């Protein structure tokens, strides 16, 4: 490990030429001095001009430790693992290619680990930045599909079964290596198919070796959400991907765990129906069906449909 690099940021990117520069700019203009961090951009087979945007940025910001690599295996898990393999920092931070970090983002992360010796992992707040505006049908429960995440108003250890989202998560590099990184059987998006749950499985492995996972609401990124892309097909891909990932994850445990997951998903579907009725009674009927559809699509993914 380099003695000067305290934290390595890995950004997996796929066809985000419009937003990747904003993500890189937000990291370049951090309060943490440039020599103390590095940013590794892992281009995962983008077909737009993402590569050109990245190369141009790197060429004009040679005073910073920004690096570029190409990962040909399709899926965010592969790109994140490849980026992490090059990291020189004692901490590993994962951020999305359409995210914008607060100016003190990295400084807060480094300070957190320096003052919390028992912290094995850390997650922060993710605030959706809707373009042009939040749709009327969006609710707190569905917004998790577009990256909205806020676990607690204060610093808190995640309870068992709870964990950060991959787009704002930090771990010690030594622990990342110890648990063999992200499970490549859960690659994320591959073509039109999504097999998710890589972050969940990763943090379960981290908790299994006794690491404390913290949440700090002051460690924040904004996440761009283009409303025009929130089609029925897109929402199905994300929600079914959650179920598809859970199918693969729990079947590696046992058939019994898989059948228990069926019961859990049916319970959540029932709860979503009650919630949908509540939204309707409260005068927000547009929010009712998306909540229910989310759970139906997740069940379809669990059934491998």
mmCIF file of C-alpha atoms in Angstrom:
data_model
loop_
_atom_site.group_PDB
_atom_site.id
_atom_site.type_symbol
_atom_site.label_atom_id
_atom_site.label_comp_id
_atom_site.label_asym_id
_atom_site.label_seq_id
_atom_site.Cartn_x
_atom_site.Cartn_y
_atom_site.Cartn_z
ATOM 1 C CA UNK A 1 0.000 0.000 0.000
ATOM 2 C CA UNK A 2 1.205 3.525 -0.744
ATOM 3 C CA UNK A 3 1.942 5.549 2.376
ATOM 4 C CA UNK A 4 0.512 8.725 0.812
ATOM 5 C CA UNK A 5 -2.762 7.382 -0.636
ATOM 6 C CA UNK A 6 -5.304 7.131 2.169
ATOM 7 C CA UNK A 7 -8.359 6.233 0.100
ATOM 8 C CA UNK A 8 -9.033 4.807 -3.363
ATOM 9 C CA UNK A 9 -12.318 5.617 -5.115
ATOM 10 C CA UNK A 10 -13.545 3.113 -7.711
ATOM 11 C CA UNK A 11 -16.181 4.218 -10.218
ATOM 12 C CA UNK A 12 -17.702 1.643 -12.560
ATOM 13 C CA UNK A 13 -19.080 3.409 -15.638
ATOM 14 C CA UNK A 14 -21.327 2.317 -18.473
ATOM 15 C CA UNK A 15 -22.655 4.784 -21.067
ATOM 16 C CA UNK A 16 -22.607 7.817 -18.789
ATOM 17 C CA UNK A 17 -20.792 10.304 -21.026
ATOM 18 C CA UNK A 18 -23.270 13.001 -19.960
ATOM 19 C CA UNK A 19 -22.591 12.591 -16.237
ATOM 20 C CA UNK A 20 -19.205 10.964 -15.641
ATOM 21 C CA UNK A 21 -17.359 14.297 -15.856
ATOM 22 C CA UNK A 22 -19.534 15.788 -13.090
ATOM 23 C CA UNK A 23 -18.714 12.772 -10.931
ATOM 24 C CA UNK A 24 -14.988 13.209 -11.550
ATOM 25 C CA UNK A 25 -15.144 16.976 -11.013
ATOM 26 C CA UNK A 26 -16.856 16.467 -7.656
ATOM 27 C CA UNK A 27 -13.963 14.243 -6.591
ATOM 28 C CA UNK A 28 -11.277 16.528 -7.989
ATOM 29 C CA UNK A 29 -12.624 19.452 -5.925
ATOM 30 C CA UNK A 30 -12.509 17.666 -2.567
ATOM 31 C CA UNK A 31 -11.327 19.229 0.690
ATOM 32 C CA UNK A 32 -9.034 16.223 1.129
ATOM 33 C CA UNK A 33 -5.691 17.147 -0.513
ATOM 34 C CA UNK A 34 -5.181 15.605 -3.964
ATOM 35 C CA UNK A 35 -2.057 13.597 -3.017
ATOM 36 C CA UNK A 36 -4.050 11.693 -0.372
ATOM 37 C CA UNK A 37 -6.515 9.951 -2.672
ATOM 38 C CA UNK A 38 -6.846 8.290 -6.055
ATOM 39 C CA UNK A 39 -9.785 7.714 -8.398
ATOM 40 C CA UNK A 40 -9.975 4.632 -10.617
ATOM 41 C CA UNK A 41 -12.489 4.760 -13.475
ATOM 42 C CA UNK A 42 -13.454 1.293 -14.742
ATOM 43 C CA UNK A 43 -15.167 1.551 -18.129
ATOM 44 C CA UNK A 44 -17.427 -1.473 -18.563
ATOM 45 C CA UNK A 45 -17.862 -1.640 -22.378
ATOM 46 C CA UNK A 46 -19.484 1.762 -22.881
ATOM 47 C CA UNK A 47 -20.692 2.329 -26.457
ATOM 48 C CA UNK A 48 -21.041 6.122 -26.202
ATOM 49 C CA UNK A 49 -18.115 8.546 -25.828
ATOM 50 C CA UNK A 50 -17.555 7.836 -22.124
ATOM 51 C CA UNK A 51 -13.961 6.783 -22.874
ATOM 52 C CA UNK A 52 -13.206 10.066 -24.676
ATOM 53 C CA UNK A 53 -14.668 12.125 -21.825
ATOM 54 C CA UNK A 54 -12.566 10.223 -19.281
ATOM 55 C CA UNK A 55 -9.337 10.499 -21.282
ATOM 56 C CA UNK A 56 -9.862 14.219 -21.840
ATOM 57 C CA UNK A 57 -10.448 14.782 -18.116
ATOM 58 C CA UNK A 58 -7.369 12.811 -17.109
ATOM 59 C CA UNK A 59 -5.232 14.697 -19.631
ATOM 60 C CA UNK A 60 -6.316 18.052 -18.201
ATOM 61 C CA UNK A 61 -6.025 17.076 -14.532
ATOM 62 C CA UNK A 62 -2.532 15.607 -14.341
ATOM 63 C CA UNK A 63 -2.023 17.008 -10.838
ATOM 64 C CA UNK A 64 -4.482 14.422 -9.487
ATOM 65 C CA UNK A 65 -4.271 10.635 -9.131
ATOM 66 C CA UNK A 66 -6.970 9.725 -11.637
ATOM 67 C CA UNK A 67 -6.637 6.458 -13.576
ATOM 68 C CA UNK A 68 -8.599 4.699 -16.308
ATOM 69 C CA UNK A 69 -9.074 1.028 -17.113
ATOM 70 C CA UNK A 70 -11.346 -1.064 -19.318
ATOM 71 C CA UNK A 71 -13.159 -4.132 -18.030
ATOM 72 C CA UNK A 72 -14.531 -6.258 -20.898
ATOM 73 C CA UNK A 73 -16.514 -8.683 -18.757
ATOM 74 C CA UNK A 74 -19.975 -7.145 -18.596
ATOM 75 C CA UNK A 75 -21.288 -6.348 -15.140
ATOM 76 C CA UNK A 76 -20.569 -3.805 -12.419
ATOM 77 C CA UNK A 77 -19.208 -6.501 -10.113
ATOM 78 C CA UNK A 78 -16.385 -7.324 -12.531
ATOM 79 C CA UNK A 79 -15.543 -3.643 -13.001
ATOM 80 C CA UNK A 80 -15.531 -2.925 -9.276
ATOM 81 C CA UNK A 81 -13.332 -5.916 -8.536
ATOM 82 C CA UNK A 82 -10.901 -4.964 -11.320
ATOM 83 C CA UNK A 83 -10.714 -1.391 -10.057
ATOM 84 C CA UNK A 84 -10.182 -2.547 -6.486
ATOM 85 C CA UNK A 85 -7.328 -4.811 -7.588
ATOM 86 C CA UNK A 86 -5.380 -1.699 -8.658
ATOM 87 C CA UNK A 87 -6.148 0.318 -5.521
ATOM 88 C CA UNK A 88 -3.261 1.571 -3.382
ATOM 89 C CA UNK A 89 -5.264 3.111 -0.538
ATOM 90 C CA UNK A 90 -5.984 1.588 2.855
ATOM 91 C CA UNK A 91 -9.663 2.398 2.261
ATOM 92 C CA UNK A 92 -11.801 1.475 -0.735
ATOM 93 C CA UNK A 93 -14.724 3.709 -1.698
ATOM 94 C CA UNK A 94 -17.275 2.804 -4.382
ATOM 95 C CA UNK A 95 -19.289 5.552 -6.075
ATOM 96 C CA UNK A 96 -21.584 5.591 -9.119
ATOM 97 C CA UNK A 97 -20.758 7.248 -12.430
ATOM 98 C CA UNK A 98 -23.807 9.527 -12.196
ATOM 99 C CA UNK A 99 -23.199 10.592 -8.597
ATOM 100 C CA UNK A 100 -21.921 13.902 -7.258
ATOM 101 C CA UNK A 101 -19.987 13.810 -3.994
ATOM 102 C CA UNK A 102 -20.191 16.566 -1.382
ATOM 103 C CA UNK A 103 -16.942 18.616 -1.247
ATOM 104 C CA UNK A 104 -15.968 17.132 2.127
ATOM 105 C CA UNK A 105 -16.993 13.580 1.174
ATOM 106 C CA UNK A 106 -13.540 11.956 1.232
ATOM 107 C CA UNK A 107 -12.257 13.977 4.173
ATOM 108 C CA UNK A 108 -15.221 12.863 6.276
ATOM 109 C CA UNK A 109 -14.635 9.230 5.288
ATOM 110 C CA UNK A 110 -10.948 9.294 6.203
ATOM 111 C CA UNK A 111 -11.696 11.037 9.514
ATOM 112 C CA UNK A 112 -14.427 8.518 10.304
ATOM 113 C CA UNK A 113 -12.144 5.512 10.006
ATOM 114 C CA UNK A 114 -9.427 7.289 11.980
ATOM 115 C CA UNK A 115 -11.854 7.856 14.873
ATOM 116 C CA UNK A 116 -13.719 4.520 14.646
ATOM 117 C CA UNK A 117 -11.109 1.799 14.905
ATOM 118 C CA UNK A 118 -13.820 -0.898 14.979
ATOM 119 C CA UNK A 119 -15.339 0.185 11.656
ATOM 120 C CA UNK A 120 -14.946 -2.464 8.966
ATOM 121 C CA UNK A 121 -17.378 -0.832 6.567
ATOM 122 C CA UNK A 122 -19.247 2.414 6.109
ATOM 123 C CA UNK A 123 -22.228 3.644 4.147
ATOM 124 C CA UNK A 124 -23.576 7.126 3.581
ATOM 125 C CA UNK A 125 -26.636 8.962 2.377
ATOM 126 C CA UNK A 126 -27.706 8.895 -1.291
ATOM 127 C CA UNK A 127 -29.981 11.729 -2.392
ATOM 128 C CA UNK A 128 -31.823 11.385 -5.715
ATOM 129 C CA UNK A 129 -31.414 14.320 -8.083
ATOM 130 C CA UNK A 130 -34.465 13.946 -10.315
ATOM 131 C CA UNK A 131 -34.266 15.406 -13.817
ATOM 132 C CA UNK A 132 -36.430 17.335 -14.430
ATOM 133 C CA UNK A 133 -38.391 16.620 -11.205
ATOM 134 C CA UNK A 134 -39.621 13.808 -8.976
ATOM 135 C CA UNK A 135 -42.577 12.000 -10.604
ATOM 136 C CA UNK A 136 -45.907 12.032 -8.788
ATOM 137 C CA UNK A 137 -45.980 8.236 -8.588
ATOM 138 C CA UNK A 138 -42.655 8.047 -6.744
ATOM 139 C CA UNK A 139 -42.797 7.066 -3.070
ATOM 140 C CA UNK A 140 -40.237 6.418 -0.364
ATOM 141 C CA UNK A 141 -40.615 2.664 -0.866
ATOM 142 C CA UNK A 142 -40.104 2.694 -4.627
ATOM 143 C CA UNK A 143 -37.358 5.338 -4.575
ATOM 144 C CA UNK A 144 -34.923 2.756 -3.234
ATOM 145 C CA UNK A 145 -34.938 1.324 -6.772
ATOM 146 C CA UNK A 146 -33.394 4.563 -8.052
ATOM 147 C CA UNK A 147 -30.805 4.759 -5.302
ATOM 148 C CA UNK A 148 -32.533 6.786 -2.586
ATOM 149 C CA UNK A 149 -30.942 5.773 0.719
ATOM 150 C CA UNK A 150 -31.089 7.241 4.216
ATOM 151 C CA UNK A 151 -30.760 4.741 7.053
ATOM 152 C CA UNK A 152 -30.590 6.974 10.121
ATOM 153 C CA UNK A 153 -30.490 10.618 11.213
ATOM 154 C CA UNK A 154 -27.335 9.963 13.244
ATOM 155 C CA UNK A 155 -24.233 7.779 13.080
ATOM 156 C CA UNK A 156 -25.348 4.218 13.737
ATOM 157 C CA UNK A 157 -24.168 0.626 13.307
ATOM 158 C CA UNK A 158 -26.265 -1.258 10.758
ATOM 159 C CA UNK A 159 -28.516 -3.835 12.356
ATOM 160 C CA UNK A 160 -28.189 -7.476 11.193
ATOM 161 C CA UNK A 161 -29.684 -7.816 7.722
ATOM 162 C CA UNK A 162 -29.187 -4.114 6.926
ATOM 163 C CA UNK A 163 -26.347 -2.723 4.859
ATOM 164 C CA UNK A 164 -25.212 0.232 2.682
ATOM 165 C CA UNK A 165 -25.916 0.575 -1.026
ATOM 166 C CA UNK A 166 -23.071 -0.096 -3.439
ATOM 167 C CA UNK A 167 -23.130 3.443 -4.845
ATOM 168 C CA UNK A 168 -21.921 4.956 -1.553
ATOM 169 C CA UNK A 169 -20.011 2.327 0.361
ATOM 170 C CA UNK A 170 -16.544 2.208 1.894
ATOM 171 C CA UNK A 171 -14.517 -0.633 3.368
ATOM 172 C CA UNK A 172 -10.985 -1.290 4.504
ATOM 173 C CA UNK A 173 -8.995 -2.680 1.580
ATOM 174 C CA UNK A 174 -7.593 -5.471 3.753
ATOM 175 C CA UNK A 175 -11.127 -6.656 4.552
ATOM 176 C CA UNK A 176 -12.147 -6.421 0.891
ATOM 177 C CA UNK A 177 -9.332 -8.824 0.090
ATOM 178 C CA UNK A 178 -10.172 -11.050 3.064
ATOM 179 C CA UNK A 179 -13.753 -11.685 1.836
ATOM 180 C CA UNK A 180 -12.643 -12.006 -1.821
ATOM 181 C CA UNK A 181 -14.404 -8.850 -2.955
ATOM 182 C CA UNK A 182 -17.742 -8.930 -4.734
ATOM 183 C CA UNK A 183 -19.248 -12.263 -5.732
ATOM 184 C CA UNK A 184 -18.971 -12.437 -9.524
ATOM 185 C CA UNK A 185 -21.924 -14.823 -9.639
ATOM 186 C CA UNK A 186 -23.938 -11.643 -8.926
ATOM 187 C CA UNK A 187 -22.612 -9.420 -11.756
ATOM 188 C CA UNK A 188 -25.262 -6.687 -11.810
ATOM 189 C CA UNK A 189 -26.572 -5.616 -15.229
ATOM 190 C CA UNK A 190 -25.609 -7.836 -18.164
ATOM 191 C CA UNK A 191 -27.371 -6.710 -21.353
ATOM 192 C CA UNK A 192 -31.078 -6.455 -20.573
ATOM 193 C CA UNK A 193 -30.791 -8.798 -17.596
ATOM 194 C CA UNK A 194 -29.953 -7.796 -14.045
ATOM 195 C CA UNK A 195 -28.705 -10.169 -11.353
ATOM 196 C CA UNK A 196 -28.348 -7.937 -8.307
ATOM 197 C CA UNK A 197 -27.648 -8.294 -4.614
ATOM 198 C CA UNK A 198 -23.856 -8.095 -4.875
ATOM 199 C CA UNK A 199 -23.656 -5.426 -2.181
ATOM 200 C CA UNK A 200 -25.938 -7.322 0.169
ATOM 201 C CA UNK A 201 -23.951 -10.520 -0.211
ATOM 202 C CA UNK A 202 -20.690 -8.617 0.247
ATOM 203 C CA UNK A 203 -21.739 -6.996 3.518
ATOM 204 C CA UNK A 204 -23.159 -10.252 4.816
ATOM 205 C CA UNK A 205 -19.675 -11.748 4.307
ATOM 206 C CA UNK A 206 -18.128 -8.784 6.103
ATOM 207 C CA UNK A 207 -20.532 -9.104 9.037
ATOM 208 C CA UNK A 208 -19.872 -12.854 9.154
ATOM 209 C CA UNK A 209 -16.198 -12.220 9.969
ATOM 210 C CA UNK A 210 -17.201 -9.877 12.779
ATOM 211 C CA UNK A 211 -16.826 -6.472 11.157
ATOM 212 C CA UNK A 212 -18.986 -3.543 12.274
ATOM 213 C CA UNK A 213 -20.718 -1.704 9.433
ATOM 214 C CA UNK A 214 -21.565 1.939 10.162
ATOM 215 C CA UNK A 215 -23.862 4.509 8.612
ATOM 216 C CA UNK A 216 -23.038 8.229 8.644
ATOM 217 C CA UNK A 217 -25.707 10.540 7.125
ATOM 218 C CA UNK A 218 -23.127 13.320 6.677
ATOM 219 C CA UNK A 219 -21.212 11.276 4.080
ATOM 220 C CA UNK A 220 -23.369 12.200 1.121
ATOM 221 C CA UNK A 221 -23.638 11.914 -2.631
ATOM 222 C CA UNK A 222 -26.351 13.075 -4.982
ATOM 223 C CA UNK A 223 -27.500 10.524 -7.553
ATOM 224 C CA UNK A 224 -28.816 11.673 -10.930
ATOM 225 C CA UNK A 225 -32.166 10.113 -11.897
ATOM 226 C CA UNK A 226 -33.431 10.798 -15.428
ATOM 227 C CA UNK A 227 -37.197 10.485 -15.049
ATOM 228 C CA UNK A 228 -37.714 9.727 -18.762
ATOM 229 C CA UNK A 229 -35.750 6.505 -18.285
ATOM 230 C CA UNK A 230 -37.992 5.258 -15.460
ATOM 231 C CA UNK A 231 -40.086 3.174 -17.831
ATOM 232 C CA UNK A 232 -42.062 0.092 -16.871
ATOM 233 C CA UNK A 233 -39.339 -2.034 -18.470
ATOM 234 C CA UNK A 234 -36.574 -0.287 -16.522
ATOM 235 C CA UNK A 235 -38.358 -0.619 -13.185
ATOM 236 C CA UNK A 236 -39.046 -4.298 -13.927
ATOM 237 C CA UNK A 237 -35.373 -4.910 -14.696
ATOM 238 C CA UNK A 238 -34.263 -3.368 -11.392
ATOM 239 C CA UNK A 239 -36.941 -4.970 -9.200
ATOM 240 C CA UNK A 240 -36.733 -8.408 -10.822
ATOM 241 C CA UNK A 241 -32.946 -8.155 -10.607
ATOM 242 C CA UNK A 242 -33.257 -7.948 -6.830
ATOM 243 C CA UNK A 243 -35.291 -11.158 -6.790
ATOM 244 C CA UNK A 244 -33.038 -12.843 -9.344
ATOM 245 C CA UNK A 245 -29.987 -12.035 -7.253
ATOM 246 C CA UNK A 246 -31.653 -13.337 -4.103
ATOM 247 C CA UNK A 247 -32.538 -16.563 -5.916
ATOM 248 C CA UNK A 248 -28.901 -17.142 -6.828
ATOM 249 C CA UNK A 249 -27.612 -16.086 -3.398
ATOM 250 C CA UNK A 250 -29.926 -18.198 -1.236
ATOM 251 C CA UNK A 251 -29.743 -21.285 -3.467
ATOM 252 C CA UNK A 252 -26.004 -21.291 -2.736
ATOM 253 C CA UNK A 253 -27.028 -21.661 0.933
ATOM 254 C CA UNK A 254 -29.764 -24.292 0.617
ATOM 255 C CA UNK A 255 -33.085 -25.157 -0.982
ATOM 256 C CA UNK A 256 -34.701 -24.515 2.408
ATOM 257 C CA UNK A 257 -33.357 -20.945 2.434
ATOM 258 C CA UNK A 258 -34.799 -20.444 -1.049
ATOM 259 C CA UNK A 259 -38.271 -21.568 0.025
ATOM 260 C CA UNK A 260 -38.103 -19.351 3.114
ATOM 261 C CA UNK A 261 -37.330 -16.457 0.785
ATOM 262 C CA UNK A 262 -40.596 -17.235 -1.055
ATOM 263 C CA UNK A 263 -42.521 -16.775 2.185
ATOM 264 C CA UNK A 264 -40.677 -13.528 2.936
ATOM 265 C CA UNK A 265 -41.483 -12.130 -0.514
ATOM 266 C CA UNK A 266 -45.148 -13.114 -0.235
ATOM 267 C CA UNK A 267 -45.333 -11.341 3.117
ATOM 268 C CA UNK A 268 -43.792 -8.226 1.584
ATOM 269 C CA UNK A 269 -46.288 -8.378 -1.278
ATOM 270 C CA UNK A 270 -49.138 -8.433 1.237
ATOM 271 C CA UNK A 271 -47.630 -5.470 3.060
ATOM 272 C CA UNK A 272 -47.281 -3.573 -0.224
ATOM 273 C CA UNK A 273 -50.974 -4.118 -1.021
ATOM 274 C CA UNK A 274 -51.918 -2.662 2.367
ATOM 275 C CA UNK A 275 -49.553 0.243 1.752
ATOM 276 C CA UNK A 276 -51.078 0.821 -1.688
ATOM 277 C CA UNK A 277 -54.545 0.985 -0.160
ATOM 278 C CA UNK A 278 -53.236 3.458 2.414
ATOM 279 C CA UNK A 279 -51.840 5.717 -0.317
ATOM 280 C CA UNK A 280 -55.183 5.609 -2.117
ATOM 281 C CA UNK A 281 -57.158 6.501 0.999
ATOM 282 C CA UNK A 282 -54.729 9.341 1.738
ATOM 283 C CA UNK A 283 -55.362 10.860 -1.685
ATOM 284 C CA UNK A 284 -52.174 9.695 -3.445
ATOM 285 C CA UNK A 285 -53.481 6.917 -5.725
ATOM 286 C CA UNK A 286 -50.636 7.419 -8.231
ATOM 287 C CA UNK A 287 -48.222 6.016 -5.623
ATOM 288 C CA UNK A 288 -50.291 2.906 -4.927
ATOM 289 C CA UNK A 289 -49.671 0.575 -7.872
ATOM 290 C CA UNK A 290 -45.883 1.142 -8.260
ATOM 291 C CA UNK A 291 -45.380 -0.079 -4.683
ATOM 292 C CA UNK A 292 -47.309 -3.272 -5.444
ATOM 293 C CA UNK A 293 -45.681 -3.730 -8.868
ATOM 294 C CA UNK A 294 -42.250 -3.523 -7.249
ATOM 295 C CA UNK A 295 -43.008 -6.578 -5.126
ATOM 296 C CA UNK A 296 -44.635 -8.498 -7.982
ATOM 297 C CA UNK A 297 -41.579 -7.933 -10.176
ATOM 298 C CA UNK A 298 -39.230 -8.969 -7.360
ATOM 299 C CA UNK A 299 -41.188 -12.230 -6.998
ATOM 300 C CA UNK A 300 -40.893 -12.834 -10.738
ATOM 301 C CA UNK A 301 -37.137 -12.452 -10.451
ATOM 302 C CA UNK A 302 -37.035 -14.832 -7.485
ATOM 303 C CA UNK A 303 -38.879 -17.366 -9.656
ATOM 304 C CA UNK A 304 -36.304 -16.716 -12.398
ATOM 305 C CA UNK A 305 -38.797 -15.128 -14.814
#
